[in-house]
Amino acid sequence: MNPPHPSSAAAALLPFLLLLPHLLTAAAAPPPRPHPLNPLTPDELTLVSSTLTNSSTLTPPFTIHYVGLDDPDKPAVLSYAYSSPKTPAPPRRALVIARASRQNHRILVDLSTATVVEHVIVPNSVGFPTLTFEEQGEANNLPFGEPRFLESLRRRRLKAGEVVCGSFTVGWYGGGGGPKRRRVVRVMCYYKEGTVNVYMRPIEGLSLTVDLDEMRVIGFLDREVVPVPKAQGTDYREAAQDGPPRPKINPIGLVQPNGPSFTVDQHIISWAGWLFHLSFDARAGAIISLASIYDQQTRERRQVMYRGFISELFVPYMDLTEEWYFRTFLDAGEYGFGLCTFPLQPLRDCPENAVFMDGYIAGQDGTPVLMPNVFCVFERYAGDIMWRHTEALIPNITIREVRPEITLVVRTVSSVGNYDYIVDWEFKQSGSINVKVGLTGLLEVRGTKYTNMGQLTDEEYGILLAENTLGARHDHFVTFHLDLDIDEPPNSFVKTTFQTTRVMYPNKSPRKSYWRVVEKTAKTESEARVKLGSGQGDLLIVNPNKKTKVGNQVGYRLIPGSVTRPLLSVDDYPQIRAAFTNYNVWVTPYNKSEKWAGGLFTDESRGEDTLYTWSQRNRRIENKDIVLWYNLGIHHAPYQEDFPLMPTITDGFELRPTNFFESNPVLNVIPPEPVTWSNCSTAKAITMEWYLTSY
Amino acid sequence: MNPPHPSSAAAALLPFLLLLPHLLTAAAAPPPRPHPLNPLTPDELTLVSSTLTNSSTLTPPFTIHYVGLDDPDKPAVLSYAYSSPKTPAPPRRALVIARASRQNHRILVDLSTATVVEHVIVPNSVGFPTLTFEEQGEANNLPFGEPRFLESLRRRRLKAGEVVCGSFTVGWYGGGGGPKRRRVVRVMCYYKEGTVNVYMRPIEGLSLTVDLDEMRVIGFLDREVVPVPKAQGTDYREAAQDGPPRPKINPIGLVQPNGPSFTVDQHIISWAGWLFHLSFDARAGAIISLASIYDQQTRERRQVMYRGFISELFVPYMDLTEEWYFRTFLDAGEYGFGLCTFPLQPLRDCPENAVFMDGYIAGQDGTPVLMPNVFCVFERYAGDIMWRHTEALIPNITIREVRPEITLVVRTVSSVGNYDYIVDWEFKQSGSINVKVGLTGLLEVRGTKYTNMGQLTDEEYGILLAENTLGARHDHFVTFHLDLDIDEPPNSFVKTTFQTTRVMYPNKSPRKSYWRVVEKTAKTESEARVKLGSGQGDLLIVNPNKKTKVGNQVGYRLIPGSVTRPLLSVDDYPQIRAAFTNYNVWVTPYNKSEKWAGGLFTDESRGEDTLYTWSQRNRRIENKDIVLWYNLGIHHAPYQEDFPLMPTITDGFELRPTNFFESNPVLNVIPPEPVTWSNCSTAKAITMEWYLTSY
């Protein structure tokens, strides 16, 4: 969490805005038939903005909190993508979430007719939209016009010019259902003197409450004076490092002298039999759609995943003090996981052979904003082995066959305030999809008077990472929406158990036990829920209407990463809002409206519109078009190595073909020729070209 | 499991033997002072052999089953490695395991005096030594001299010339404590006609029992005739692939134009502050010793791990049929995990920038045998990010700092018959040690009359992977011996729990719950045992006598991989022999003799000398020199994608510094310069040079 400062936001937007005219002309001649899932172009964003202004839908002043493609009907998209001849593309519509006259507005704009086709006012009791950069920036500036705040800084001997503030969503802690409900944030501040690592220098005990609609301070609290942790050793910039330099690593690179093996056609990426659509969304970030793989054995293109994206993140902190208890963020719904996606740095965030792609969002006033280099796409060779065997059993021959593992990675990095989330969608030639989430960036630390662990009590909710610096414990739950269509819908969800079985008749075998696989197809949503670590076997999405030649159901299986279960009480307010994390795995029937696990209006939500509540209907899911939801979780108890900046922690999961292919689909992979250095001029040119296009 | 055919073994040895004279001269001028942990040189192996022949220790004929370095006393090694001035190296002794006059012999040879200093006869009731390649080869040939066997082949219309056989260890199924105990294997055969993938063509229902000491058939069983699965589609060689070729991947490489950043001095490898000793052992394969890291903050070299290696592997199959129930292999003790290490293939098994190293073993007659390219060492850049942050909160500046993740990998591949185990020890600049085990190669499949799943019953112990081909379910447990010395011994083992805590006083906080960390130091071995998935928090090895400046105990923590618990009944014979897998984590006080989790004499062992039995003494482990044991486990229920050869499945674990450093130790990492193509001629030369030295 935590937003950019307004002026920096402005600063950030400036270059993009300058670029825009050129881009608009570039975009002025769009392809005859845009793919129905393409994100809104700058033209379309402008069209949405003007449509709203021209229509009397919203009484000014209004703020636009989200503009994105409204999902076209799935059957229409499927037939557009897979039927031949192609059926016409379904109509393109934009979904707009706006705030006007203290109300939530949900608006659909038809892009072909430039008309508002739907306008719904959603009661404030449900929750509020994603915060905009601009309003966070304004809120972060308010303290500096607040005499009590400036007095508090003086009391602490802090220079106002060295203070920066951030807006913290406040969650929900009971009641508040009435129409008088206010859209507020708590504003808390940091001291940057001597460092850029402001998160390591919190000014504790001091907070303001801001009404975002009125954009004014409605509450002020100076509870206690706590020492501000010192700046020394917190600055992470290369230039700020002193002391002896570390042993240097020789240049090392991932290179492709002849260029990459994948093609990008608008938003369609094609590689090694894989075909998928990549788009950018202000709320979700990367969205992978229509992932299909060409089956060489059956010589057909086969559907795997209709859509995959990060639906929500839940980041609750385990600290009950006044300025901390409410820090139970739903990052995607409250701050916009896509909105917080910043440009990737060539040769640092992505290797030499990476190709970069841009995204667009709408500003608070509806203006299209370019987000450069939000994606990088590259082929990954990590020195790993796809498969191998050395055979020495056969007389007079020794066989050694080895295939290196080369994969395709789509990467985004979202910096939600202090935290940086590295999200990789990795496609393997074997048909697997690996999803990895890397957590790095800066911890939220709490200032304290203590300088040694000996002084601490249990109640301090953390350990000392440095003098006056407590590392706050917290969780990260990343909720993935995985709409798998294994050989097209309908599909079923099958849970297997590896069940220890006693040998009943001693004369039958000298063995006393073995394990067998017990399969159970989930008939309803409740039967599908899984808490990991409870001894489950494999978790499969199968197509019950298709079998392999020898009669196995075709499917994919979910291979989870680390086993992390939620630890908050189910009746605790944050957990009620984030009840979608009560289980690691959920399966629901496909429903166009069930997209955001934490609800469409997430800020200050009360858990009324979540994956949990949808799932309470306990619908039938057997042999239906179903969606798999996976909660990747990390309990983070910080240690000193996380100070002042965390080395990346990575977790992930895999979707792996499971009796999907008749046999190993990569047996006939041709090992790539070794890199030759003969044509480095080409290579150089290519590398430089990518490097330049990325600026 | 499963050995090479004798003639192929001979074929395999031939080139090495030819090489030997040259190597011996090369080795003839050894460094003045070999490191006490260096593996035995060819000279030393020859010396051991001649010492045994000259001494009357063993009455010929005898077979040598193991020769390796006898562990010098740990205190002597520690003081040699870390005290200054260096203390003299402790005496070098060789441990020999031999078989003569139907008895187990355990012999210590002093290498300076070329004398036998210890000779123990170990009763057969305990178990038998690792099988030699040569005797397995002989056993695999015996069927062809057995009329009943040849008659059985005729009945099945199989050509004897197309049959290859393998030796299977038989485990233990009760009784057998007496002196009359025989050292036997079951020999079973495959049909290679039309393929090199013999494991996909088992000849079921037919088996022989061979006494390895007498080297003769003592049992023959032709139980039933089962169709041999067909050869079609099983050959995995590149040349054997037909059908349309897959989309080609452009050349891609991991390159270092200026060469690698690590140095190799004999067996000491130095990289990015890491220093460790790498040696090769016929039983364990790779052994990492004396791993220490230079702490830039304290400017001292700090001990991390005294020794790490794979102590045992347990691979039980879940099939009760006569030819299968006993397949419950202890690969390291029965077949030699190091013995099964085959040469790595440059540019396939390891990337362009890899450096290769050799190993030596002793043949059955004591002759030194070169194992070329058993190791590759390379710097790994997978396009991953070590740490990063984009900062947008501060007015008028946007900060983006990113460091690519570059690690050092030590790789071996052990092909224990059908399975290939890829073992990576990966060292990170952050101080982490990542260990990864990749499983690939060939499944053990069972021939069956069935051609469709519809025909199967539960009792078939598997699913059809192809017509007449059942994929047998099985487990892999890989037992790691991890002798961590965090800032030198003594250390303690601390288990933490993330404990949900209710807020007792509603007025205290609007929250109802949070989680806190509850620490427990294990006082005894029984308190240290862990079954994963039972909700544990972090697992730490700490130095209770050292604290950071702010008072945290310095330590490392074990971050496990997938959660896999043993499923066999604890009273089942295979599980009694492998009771060391009853828990995922064990901690024992250091004991020189407690090295092999399955016992020194593993073949036909009865579980009397295992990690489990040692640990029953329930010794005190608090503030002692302790050893961490980790069982990495995989339940393998095969699917059709595993046929006829498995794509690599990977699991692993991490040892991560935990309040070991005062702060993030990689904050001052200098990002490597991008690969420039200006000096490709150099690069080319280097690459070619490595390529050539590897042959």
PDB file of C-alpha atoms in Angstrom, chain A residues 433-620:
ATOM      1  CA  ILE A 433       1.897 -22.669 -16.451  1.00  0.00           C
ATOM      2  CA  ASN A 434       4.052 -21.596 -13.508  1.00  0.00           C
ATOM      3  CA  VAL A 435       2.977 -18.521 -11.617  1.00  0.00           C
ATOM      4  CA  LYS A 436       5.467 -16.908  -9.278  1.00  0.00           C
ATOM      5  CA  VAL A 437       5.041 -13.966  -6.926  1.00  0.00           C
ATOM      6  CA  GLY A 438       8.184 -12.367  -5.566  1.00  0.00           C
ATOM      7  CA  LEU A 439       7.967 -10.013  -2.592  1.00  0.00           C
ATOM      8  CA  THR A 440      10.615  -7.385  -2.151  1.00  0.00           C
ATOM      9  CA  GLY A 441      10.874  -3.689  -1.349  1.00  0.00           C
ATOM     10  CA  LEU A 442      10.463  -2.134   2.051  1.00  0.00           C
ATOM     11  CA  LEU A 443       8.853  -3.379   5.252  1.00  0.00           C
ATOM     12  CA  GLU A 444       6.396  -1.311   7.250  1.00  0.00           C
ATOM     13  CA  VAL A 445       8.251  -0.818  10.502  1.00  0.00           C
ATOM     14  CA  ARG A 446       7.015   0.754  13.712  1.00  0.00           C
ATOM     15  CA  GLY A 447       9.070   3.282  15.646  1.00  0.00           C
ATOM     16  CA  THR A 448       9.710   2.378  19.275  1.00  0.00           C
ATOM     17  CA  LYS A 449      11.683   3.635  22.232  1.00  0.00           C
ATOM     18  CA  TYR A 450      13.374   0.253  22.597  1.00  0.00           C
ATOM     19  CA  THR A 451      16.913  -0.377  21.409  1.00  0.00           C
ATOM     20  CA  ASN A 452      17.424  -3.951  22.609  1.00  0.00           C
ATOM     21  CA  MET A 453      15.306  -7.101  22.572  1.00  0.00           C
ATOM     22  CA  GLY A 454      15.873  -7.488  26.293  1.00  0.00           C
ATOM     23  CA  GLN A 455      13.572  -4.510  26.846  1.00  0.00           C
ATOM     24  CA  LEU A 456      10.676  -5.941  24.814  1.00  0.00           C
ATOM     25  CA  THR A 457       7.511  -7.630  25.956  1.00  0.00           C
ATOM     26  CA  ASP A 458       5.278  -9.959  23.952  1.00  0.00           C
ATOM     27  CA  GLU A 459       2.918  -7.070  23.392  1.00  0.00           C
ATOM     28  CA  GLU A 460       5.307  -5.283  21.069  1.00  0.00           C
ATOM     29  CA  TYR A 461       4.070  -7.297  18.103  1.00  0.00           C
ATOM     30  CA  GLY A 462       7.424  -7.753  16.457  1.00  0.00           C
ATOM     31  CA  ILE A 463      11.174  -7.917  16.836  1.00  0.00           C
ATOM     32  CA  LEU A 464      13.775  -5.182  16.691  1.00  0.00           C
ATOM     33  CA  LEU A 465      15.337  -4.994  13.237  1.00  0.00           C
ATOM     34  CA  ALA A 466      17.505  -2.088  14.333  1.00  0.00           C
ATOM     35  CA  GLU A 467      17.492   0.410  17.182  1.00  0.00           C
ATOM     36  CA  ASN A 468      14.019   1.985  17.632  1.00  0.00           C
ATOM     37  CA  THR A 469      12.761  -0.137  14.709  1.00  0.00           C
ATOM     38  CA  LEU A 470      10.170  -2.901  15.101  1.00  0.00           C
ATOM     39  CA  GLY A 471       9.477  -5.229  12.169  1.00  0.00           C
ATOM     40  CA  ALA A 472       5.702  -5.632  12.092  1.00  0.00           C
ATOM     41  CA  ARG A 473       4.447  -9.167  11.454  1.00  0.00           C
ATOM     42  CA  HIS A 474       1.957  -9.528   8.637  1.00  0.00           C
ATOM     43  CA  ASP A 475       0.535 -11.828   5.994  1.00  0.00           C
ATOM     44  CA  HIS A 476       0.323 -11.651   2.235  1.00  0.00           C
ATOM     45  CA  PHE A 477      -2.513 -13.499   0.570  1.00  0.00           C
ATOM     46  CA  VAL A 478      -2.579 -13.220  -3.208  1.00  0.00           C
ATOM     47  CA  THR A 479      -5.863 -14.411  -4.677  1.00  0.00           C
ATOM     48  CA  PHE A 480      -5.707 -15.760  -8.212  1.00  0.00           C
ATOM     49  CA  HIS A 481      -8.746 -16.022 -10.451  1.00  0.00           C
ATOM     50  CA  LEU A 482      -8.019 -19.010 -12.703  1.00  0.00           C
ATOM     51  CA  ASP A 483     -10.798 -19.658 -15.173  1.00  0.00           C
ATOM     52  CA  LEU A 484      -9.543 -22.909 -16.627  1.00  0.00           C
ATOM     53  CA  ASP A 485     -11.357 -24.416 -19.594  1.00  0.00           C
ATOM     54  CA  ILE A 486      -9.680 -27.768 -20.153  1.00  0.00           C
ATOM     55  CA  ASP A 487     -10.594 -28.644 -23.742  1.00  0.00           C
ATOM     56  CA  GLU A 488     -13.372 -26.025 -23.417  1.00  0.00           C
ATOM     57  CA  PRO A 489     -16.049 -25.964 -20.704  1.00  0.00           C
ATOM     58  CA  PRO A 490     -17.766 -27.725 -18.963  1.00  0.00           C
ATOM     59  CA  ASN A 491     -15.155 -29.064 -16.512  1.00  0.00           C
ATOM     60  CA  SER A 492     -15.186 -30.726 -13.090  1.00  0.00           C
ATOM     61  CA  PHE A 493     -12.987 -30.435 -10.001  1.00  0.00           C
ATOM     62  CA  VAL A 494     -11.496 -33.661  -8.657  1.00  0.00           C
ATOM     63  CA  LYS A 495      -9.713 -34.011  -5.311  1.00  0.00           C
ATOM     64  CA  THR A 496      -7.562 -37.061  -4.783  1.00  0.00           C
ATOM     65  CA  THR A 497      -6.266 -38.468  -1.508  1.00  0.00           C
ATOM     66  CA  PHE A 498      -3.195 -40.654  -1.152  1.00  0.00           C
ATOM     67  CA  GLN A 499      -4.708 -43.093   1.300  1.00  0.00           C
ATOM     68  CA  THR A 500      -2.688 -45.460   3.443  1.00  0.00           C
ATOM     69  CA  THR A 501      -4.158 -48.924   3.052  1.00  0.00           C
ATOM     70  CA  ARG A 502      -3.477 -51.857   5.380  1.00  0.00           C
ATOM     71  CA  VAL A 503      -2.917 -55.271   3.812  1.00  0.00           C
ATOM     72  CA  MET A 504      -5.763 -57.271   5.325  1.00  0.00           C
ATOM     73  CA  TYR A 505      -4.626 -60.789   4.484  1.00  0.00           C
ATOM     74  CA  PRO A 506      -1.046 -61.535   5.647  1.00  0.00           C
ATOM     75  CA  ASN A 507      -0.843 -64.345   3.087  1.00  0.00           C
ATOM     76  CA  LYS A 508      -1.505 -61.843   0.337  1.00  0.00           C
ATOM     77  CA  SER A 509       1.799 -60.017   0.690  1.00  0.00           C
ATOM     78  CA  PRO A 510       4.811 -59.711   2.992  1.00  0.00           C
ATOM     79  CA  ARG A 511       3.996 -55.973   2.990  1.00  0.00           C
ATOM     80  CA  LYS A 512       1.696 -54.550   5.647  1.00  0.00           C
ATOM     81  CA  SER A 513       0.719 -51.355   3.856  1.00  0.00           C
ATOM     82  CA  TYR A 514       0.767 -49.253   0.721  1.00  0.00           C
ATOM     83  CA  TRP A 515      -0.995 -46.112  -0.430  1.00  0.00           C
ATOM     84  CA  ARG A 516      -3.591 -45.796  -3.142  1.00  0.00           C
ATOM     85  CA  VAL A 517      -5.298 -42.891  -4.818  1.00  0.00           C
ATOM     86  CA  VAL A 518      -8.906 -42.156  -3.864  1.00  0.00           C
ATOM     87  CA  GLU A 519     -10.662 -39.744  -6.223  1.00  0.00           C
ATOM     88  CA  LYS A 520     -13.613 -37.554  -5.351  1.00  0.00           C
ATOM     89  CA  THR A 521     -15.370 -35.231  -7.768  1.00  0.00           C
ATOM     90  CA  ALA A 522     -16.685 -32.116  -6.011  1.00  0.00           C
ATOM     91  CA  LYS A 523     -20.395 -31.802  -6.711  1.00  0.00           C
ATOM     92  CA  THR A 524     -20.858 -28.448  -4.983  1.00  0.00           C
ATOM     93  CA  GLU A 525     -18.803 -25.423  -4.026  1.00  0.00           C
ATOM     94  CA  SER A 526     -18.539 -26.549  -0.392  1.00  0.00           C
ATOM     95  CA  GLU A 527     -17.085 -29.905  -1.434  1.00  0.00           C
ATOM     96  CA  ALA A 528     -14.380 -28.138  -3.422  1.00  0.00           C
ATOM     97  CA  ARG A 529     -12.874 -25.950  -0.701  1.00  0.00           C
ATOM     98  CA  VAL A 530      -9.369 -26.887   0.421  1.00  0.00           C
ATOM     99  CA  LYS A 531      -7.173 -25.831   3.304  1.00  0.00           C
ATOM    100  CA  LEU A 532      -3.667 -26.896   2.310  1.00  0.00           C
ATOM    101  CA  GLY A 533      -1.577 -29.119   4.551  1.00  0.00           C
ATOM    102  CA  SER A 534      -4.550 -31.277   5.449  1.00  0.00           C
ATOM    103  CA  GLY A 535      -3.068 -34.217   3.569  1.00  0.00           C
ATOM    104  CA  GLN A 536      -4.750 -33.774   0.224  1.00  0.00           C
ATOM    105  CA  GLY A 537      -3.341 -35.520  -2.815  1.00  0.00           C
ATOM    106  CA  ASP A 538      -3.673 -33.964  -6.258  1.00  0.00           C
ATOM    107  CA  LEU A 539      -6.156 -31.193  -7.133  1.00  0.00           C
ATOM    108  CA  LEU A 540      -7.411 -31.628 -10.688  1.00  0.00           C
ATOM    109  CA  ILE A 541      -9.578 -29.712 -13.099  1.00  0.00           C
ATOM    110  CA  VAL A 542     -10.784 -32.299 -15.595  1.00  0.00           C
ATOM    111  CA  ASN A 543     -12.993 -32.411 -18.623  1.00  0.00           C
ATOM    112  CA  PRO A 544     -15.430 -35.183 -17.709  1.00  0.00           C
ATOM    113  CA  ASN A 545     -16.541 -35.421 -21.320  1.00  0.00           C
ATOM    114  CA  LYS A 546     -13.120 -36.264 -22.755  1.00  0.00           C
ATOM    115  CA  LYS A 547     -10.892 -39.233 -22.165  1.00  0.00           C
ATOM    116  CA  THR A 548      -7.468 -40.281 -23.392  1.00  0.00           C
ATOM    117  CA  LYS A 549      -7.111 -43.353 -25.621  1.00  0.00           C
ATOM    118  CA  VAL A 550      -6.566 -45.556 -22.568  1.00  0.00           C
ATOM    119  CA  GLY A 551      -9.491 -43.960 -20.768  1.00  0.00           C
ATOM    120  CA  ASN A 552      -8.110 -41.359 -18.347  1.00  0.00           C
ATOM    121  CA  GLN A 553      -9.951 -38.083 -17.899  1.00  0.00           C
ATOM    122  CA  VAL A 554      -8.050 -35.204 -19.507  1.00  0.00           C
ATOM    123  CA  GLY A 555      -7.160 -32.471 -17.096  1.00  0.00           C
ATOM    124  CA  TYR A 556      -4.730 -30.098 -15.462  1.00  0.00           C
ATOM    125  CA  ARG A 557      -3.728 -30.101 -11.822  1.00  0.00           C
ATOM    126  CA  LEU A 558      -2.931 -27.334  -9.393  1.00  0.00           C
ATOM    127  CA  ILE A 559       0.416 -27.854  -7.667  1.00  0.00           C
ATOM    128  CA  PRO A 560       0.387 -25.404  -4.742  1.00  0.00           C
ATOM    129  CA  GLY A 561       3.440 -23.684  -3.336  1.00  0.00           C
ATOM    130  CA  SER A 562       4.058 -23.226   0.352  1.00  0.00           C
ATOM    131  CA  VAL A 563       1.302 -24.287   2.712  1.00  0.00           C
ATOM    132  CA  THR A 564      -0.080 -21.144   4.375  1.00  0.00           C
ATOM    133  CA  ARG A 565      -3.401 -21.018   6.146  1.00  0.00           C
ATOM    134  CA  PRO A 566      -5.092 -17.847   7.433  1.00  0.00           C
ATOM    135  CA  LEU A 567      -4.505 -17.273  11.156  1.00  0.00           C
ATOM    136  CA  LEU A 568      -6.962 -14.495  12.020  1.00  0.00           C
ATOM    137  CA  SER A 569     -10.200 -15.513  13.723  1.00  0.00           C
ATOM    138  CA  VAL A 570     -13.001 -15.926  11.184  1.00  0.00           C
ATOM    139  CA  ASP A 571     -15.179 -13.516  13.184  1.00  0.00           C
ATOM    140  CA  ASP A 572     -12.554 -10.753  13.152  1.00  0.00           C
ATOM    141  CA  TYR A 573     -13.541  -7.779  10.974  1.00  0.00           C
ATOM    142  CA  PRO A 574     -10.559  -7.904   8.577  1.00  0.00           C
ATOM    143  CA  GLN A 575     -11.091 -11.630   8.096  1.00  0.00           C
ATOM    144  CA  ILE A 576     -14.811 -11.080   7.424  1.00  0.00           C
ATOM    145  CA  ARG A 577     -13.854  -8.625   4.656  1.00  0.00           C
ATOM    146  CA  ALA A 578     -11.211 -11.094   3.428  1.00  0.00           C
ATOM    147  CA  ALA A 579     -13.208 -14.271   4.077  1.00  0.00           C
ATOM    148  CA  PHE A 580     -12.164 -15.296   0.566  1.00  0.00           C
ATOM    149  CA  THR A 581      -8.857 -16.333   2.178  1.00  0.00           C
ATOM    150  CA  ASN A 582     -10.548 -18.742   4.633  1.00  0.00           C
ATOM    151  CA  TYR A 583      -9.560 -21.507   2.229  1.00  0.00           C
ATOM    152  CA  ASN A 584      -6.571 -21.818  -0.089  1.00  0.00           C
ATOM    153  CA  VAL A 585      -8.664 -23.273  -2.896  1.00  0.00           C
ATOM    154  CA  TRP A 586     -12.223 -22.495  -3.993  1.00  0.00           C
ATOM    155  CA  VAL A 587     -14.145 -23.528  -7.080  1.00  0.00           C
ATOM    156  CA  THR A 588     -17.159 -21.565  -8.321  1.00  0.00           C
ATOM    157  CA  PRO A 589     -19.387 -21.829 -11.372  1.00  0.00           C
ATOM    158  CA  TYR A 590     -18.424 -19.174 -13.921  1.00  0.00           C
ATOM    159  CA  ASN A 591     -20.311 -15.945 -13.323  1.00  0.00           C
ATOM    160  CA  LYS A 592     -19.418 -12.798 -15.235  1.00  0.00           C
ATOM    161  CA  SER A 593     -20.022 -10.647 -12.172  1.00  0.00           C
ATOM    162  CA  GLU A 594     -17.792 -12.704  -9.850  1.00  0.00           C
ATOM    163  CA  LYS A 595     -14.432 -11.218 -10.697  1.00  0.00           C
ATOM    164  CA  TRP A 596     -13.109  -9.380  -7.627  1.00  0.00           C
ATOM    165  CA  ALA A 597     -12.742 -11.726  -4.640  1.00  0.00           C
ATOM    166  CA  GLY A 598     -12.937  -8.772  -2.234  1.00  0.00           C
ATOM    167  CA  GLY A 599     -15.837  -7.125  -3.998  1.00  0.00           C
ATOM    168  CA  LEU A 600     -16.057  -4.446  -6.690  1.00  0.00           C
ATOM    169  CA  PHE A 601     -16.216  -1.689  -4.040  1.00  0.00           C
ATOM    170  CA  THR A 602     -13.508  -2.816  -1.659  1.00  0.00           C
ATOM    171  CA  ASP A 603     -12.459   0.239   0.323  1.00  0.00           C
ATOM    172  CA  GLU A 604     -14.228   0.087   3.714  1.00  0.00           C
ATOM    173  CA  SER A 605     -16.147  -2.942   2.448  1.00  0.00           C
ATOM    174  CA  ARG A 606     -17.998  -5.070   4.984  1.00  0.00           C
ATOM    175  CA  GLY A 607     -17.500  -8.415   3.290  1.00  0.00           C
ATOM    176  CA  GLU A 608     -20.947  -8.473   1.694  1.00  0.00           C
ATOM    177  CA  ASP A 609     -19.708  -8.988  -1.871  1.00  0.00           C
ATOM    178  CA  THR A 610     -16.838 -11.483  -1.762  1.00  0.00           C
ATOM    179  CA  LEU A 611     -15.885 -14.900  -3.095  1.00  0.00           C
ATOM    180  CA  TYR A 612     -16.921 -16.169   0.336  1.00  0.00           C
ATOM    181  CA  THR A 613     -20.454 -14.781   0.131  1.00  0.00           C
ATOM    182  CA  TRP A 614     -20.929 -15.880  -3.493  1.00  0.00           C
ATOM    183  CA  SER A 615     -19.800 -19.343  -2.543  1.00  0.00           C
ATOM    184  CA  GLN A 616     -22.289 -19.597   0.337  1.00  0.00           C
ATOM    185  CA  ARG A 617     -24.960 -20.359  -2.256  1.00  0.00           C
ATOM    186  CA  ASN A 618     -23.149 -23.679  -2.564  1.00  0.00           C
ATOM    187  CA  ARG A 619     -23.943 -24.031  -6.257  1.00  0.00           C
ATOM    188  CA  ARG A 620     -23.405 -27.199  -8.252  1.00  0.00           C
TER     189      ARG A 620
END
